[in-house]
Short mmCIF file of C-alpha atoms in Angstrom, two decimals:
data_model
loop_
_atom_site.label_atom_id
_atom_site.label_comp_id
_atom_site.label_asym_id
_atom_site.label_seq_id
_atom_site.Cartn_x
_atom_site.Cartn_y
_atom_site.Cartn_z
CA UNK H 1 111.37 46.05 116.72
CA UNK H 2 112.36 48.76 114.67
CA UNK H 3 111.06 52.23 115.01
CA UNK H 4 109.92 52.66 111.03
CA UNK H 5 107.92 49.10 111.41
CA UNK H 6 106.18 50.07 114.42
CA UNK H 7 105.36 53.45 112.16
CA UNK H 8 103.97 52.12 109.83
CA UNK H 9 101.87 49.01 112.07
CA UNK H 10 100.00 51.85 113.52
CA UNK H 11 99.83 54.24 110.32
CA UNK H 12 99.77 51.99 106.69
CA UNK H 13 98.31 48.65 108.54
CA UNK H 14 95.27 50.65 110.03
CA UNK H 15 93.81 51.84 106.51
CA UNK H 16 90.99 50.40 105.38
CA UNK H 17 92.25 48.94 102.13
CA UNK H 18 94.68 47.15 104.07
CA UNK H 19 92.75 45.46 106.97
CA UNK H 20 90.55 42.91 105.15
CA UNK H 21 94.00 41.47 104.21
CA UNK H 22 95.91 38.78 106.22
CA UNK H 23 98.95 39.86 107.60
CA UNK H 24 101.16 37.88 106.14
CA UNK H 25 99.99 39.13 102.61
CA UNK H 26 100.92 42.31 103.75
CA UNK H 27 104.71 41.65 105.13
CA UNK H 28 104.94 40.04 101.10
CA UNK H 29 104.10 42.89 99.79
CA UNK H 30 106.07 44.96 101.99
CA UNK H 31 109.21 42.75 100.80
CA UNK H 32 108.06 42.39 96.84
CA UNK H 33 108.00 46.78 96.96
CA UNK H 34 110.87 47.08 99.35
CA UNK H 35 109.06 50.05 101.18
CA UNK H 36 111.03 51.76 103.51
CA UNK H 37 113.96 49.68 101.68
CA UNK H 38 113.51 47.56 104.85
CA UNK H 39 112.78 44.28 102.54
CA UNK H 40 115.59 42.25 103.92
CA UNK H 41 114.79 43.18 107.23
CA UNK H 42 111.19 42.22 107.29
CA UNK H 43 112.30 38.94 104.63
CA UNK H 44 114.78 37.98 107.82
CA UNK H 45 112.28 38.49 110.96
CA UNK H 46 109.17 37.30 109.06
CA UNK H 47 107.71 35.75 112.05
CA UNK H 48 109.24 37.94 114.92
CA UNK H 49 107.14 41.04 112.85
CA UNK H 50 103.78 38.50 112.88
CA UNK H 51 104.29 38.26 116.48
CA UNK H 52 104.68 41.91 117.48
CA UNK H 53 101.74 43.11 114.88
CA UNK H 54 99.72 39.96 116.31
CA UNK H 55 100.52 41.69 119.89
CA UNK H 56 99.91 45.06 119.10
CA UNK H 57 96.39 43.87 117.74
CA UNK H 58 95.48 41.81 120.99
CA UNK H 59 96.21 44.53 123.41
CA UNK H 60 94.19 47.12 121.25
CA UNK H 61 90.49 45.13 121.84
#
């Protein structure tokens, strides 16, 4: 998993705005605004970045 997706799971996915939303609403509108022009990345490993963020939430409660 890249370093600037694992930035921004525990930075942009924590604020509040953001965690009312599904996640895969949020990797679509990662890939519609092409932040961190990482677009193709996250368009490729759509599932594989589910996974890890689906992970990361588990071992956090």
């Amino acid at each position: 998993m890249p370093a600037w997706f694992k930035d921004w799971i525990a930075n942009v996915y924590q604020s509040p705005w953001l965690t009312d939303k599904p996640f895969d609403y949020l990797i679509h509108h990662i890939i519609e605004n092409n932040y961190y022009r990482h677009s193709d990345w996250l368009a490729e490993h759509h599932w594989e970045a589910i996974r890890y963020v689906m992970e990361v939430d588990n071992n956090e409660r």
